[in-house]
mmCIF file of C-alpha atoms in Angstrom:
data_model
loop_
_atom_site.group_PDB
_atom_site.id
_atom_site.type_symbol
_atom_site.label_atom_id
_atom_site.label_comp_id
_atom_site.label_asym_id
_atom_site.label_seq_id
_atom_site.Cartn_x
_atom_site.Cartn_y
_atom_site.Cartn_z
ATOM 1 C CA UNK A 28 -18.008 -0.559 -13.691
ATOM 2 C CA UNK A 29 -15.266 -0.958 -10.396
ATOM 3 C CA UNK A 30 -16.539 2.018 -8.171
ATOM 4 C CA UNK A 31 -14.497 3.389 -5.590
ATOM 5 C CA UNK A 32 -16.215 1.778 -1.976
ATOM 6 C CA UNK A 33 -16.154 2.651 1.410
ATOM 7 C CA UNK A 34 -14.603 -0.530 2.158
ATOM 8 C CA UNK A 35 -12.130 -0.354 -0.681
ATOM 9 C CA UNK A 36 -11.192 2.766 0.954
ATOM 10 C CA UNK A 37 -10.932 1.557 4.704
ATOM 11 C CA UNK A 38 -8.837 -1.434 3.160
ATOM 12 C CA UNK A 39 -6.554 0.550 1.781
ATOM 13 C CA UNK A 40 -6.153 2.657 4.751
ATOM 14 C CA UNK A 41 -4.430 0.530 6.719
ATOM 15 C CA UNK A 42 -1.387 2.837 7.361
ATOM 16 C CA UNK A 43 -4.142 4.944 9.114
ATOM 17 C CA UNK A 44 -5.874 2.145 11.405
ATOM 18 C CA UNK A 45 -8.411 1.902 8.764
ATOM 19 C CA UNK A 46 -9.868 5.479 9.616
ATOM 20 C CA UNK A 47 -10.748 7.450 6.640
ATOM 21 C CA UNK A 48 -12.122 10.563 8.083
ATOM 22 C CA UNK A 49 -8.462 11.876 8.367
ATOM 23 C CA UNK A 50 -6.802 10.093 5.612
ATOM 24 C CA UNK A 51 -4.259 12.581 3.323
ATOM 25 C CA UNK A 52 -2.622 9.602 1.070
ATOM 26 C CA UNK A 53 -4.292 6.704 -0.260
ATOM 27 C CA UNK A 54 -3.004 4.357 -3.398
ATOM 28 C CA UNK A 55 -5.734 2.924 -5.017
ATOM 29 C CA UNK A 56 -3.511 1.180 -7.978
ATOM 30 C CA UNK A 57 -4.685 -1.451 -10.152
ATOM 31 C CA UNK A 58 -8.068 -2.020 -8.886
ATOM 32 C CA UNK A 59 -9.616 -1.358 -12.504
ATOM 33 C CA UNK A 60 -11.201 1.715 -11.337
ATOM 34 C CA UNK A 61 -13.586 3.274 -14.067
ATOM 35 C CA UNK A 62 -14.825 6.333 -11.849
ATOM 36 C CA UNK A 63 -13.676 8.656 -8.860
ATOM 37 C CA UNK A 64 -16.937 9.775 -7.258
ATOM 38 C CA UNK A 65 -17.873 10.551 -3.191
ATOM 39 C CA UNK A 66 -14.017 10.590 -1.863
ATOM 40 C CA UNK A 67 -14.682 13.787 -0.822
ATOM 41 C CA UNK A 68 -17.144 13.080 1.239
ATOM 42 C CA UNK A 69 -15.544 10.248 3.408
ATOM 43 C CA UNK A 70 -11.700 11.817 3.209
ATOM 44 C CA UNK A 71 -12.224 15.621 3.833
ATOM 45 C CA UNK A 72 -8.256 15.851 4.247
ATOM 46 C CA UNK A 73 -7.091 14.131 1.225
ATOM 47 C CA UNK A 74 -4.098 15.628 -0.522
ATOM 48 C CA UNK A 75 -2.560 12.480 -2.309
ATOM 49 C CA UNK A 76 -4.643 10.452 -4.327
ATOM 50 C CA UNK A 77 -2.580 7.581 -6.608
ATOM 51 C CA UNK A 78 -4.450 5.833 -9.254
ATOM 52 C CA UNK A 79 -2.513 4.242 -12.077
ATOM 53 C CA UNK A 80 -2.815 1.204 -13.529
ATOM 54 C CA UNK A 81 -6.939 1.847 -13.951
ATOM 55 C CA UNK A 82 -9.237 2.650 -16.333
ATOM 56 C CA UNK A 83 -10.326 5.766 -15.822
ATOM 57 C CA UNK A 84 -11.238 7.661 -19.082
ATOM 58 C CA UNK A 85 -12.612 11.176 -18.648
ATOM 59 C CA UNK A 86 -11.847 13.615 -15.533
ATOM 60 C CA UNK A 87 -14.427 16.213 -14.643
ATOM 61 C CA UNK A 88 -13.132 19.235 -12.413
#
């Protein structure tokens, strides 16, 4: 199962200098994601979160 990591995160955060405490977007695409878990604990100000192109199969709310 591809989890969702810190680093992945930080990597992908570029745009930001790599700081994800105040992220709002991040695109997570095609990184055969199975699960969204603990992004709201690193990026308290998320509002855009883009995931296609994984494999994510149930979402709980």
């Amino acid at each position: 199962m591809v989890r969702i990591s810190e680093d992945l995160v930080r990597k992908r955060a570029e745009h930001n200098d790599k700081e994800i405490g105040t992220l709002e977007e991040i695109a997570l695409h095609q990184e055969h994601i199975e699960k969204i878990e603990a992004l709201d604990k690193w990026c308290k100000h998320l509002r855009i979160l883009l995931l296609h192109s994984n494999i994510i199969s149930k979402l709980d709310f």
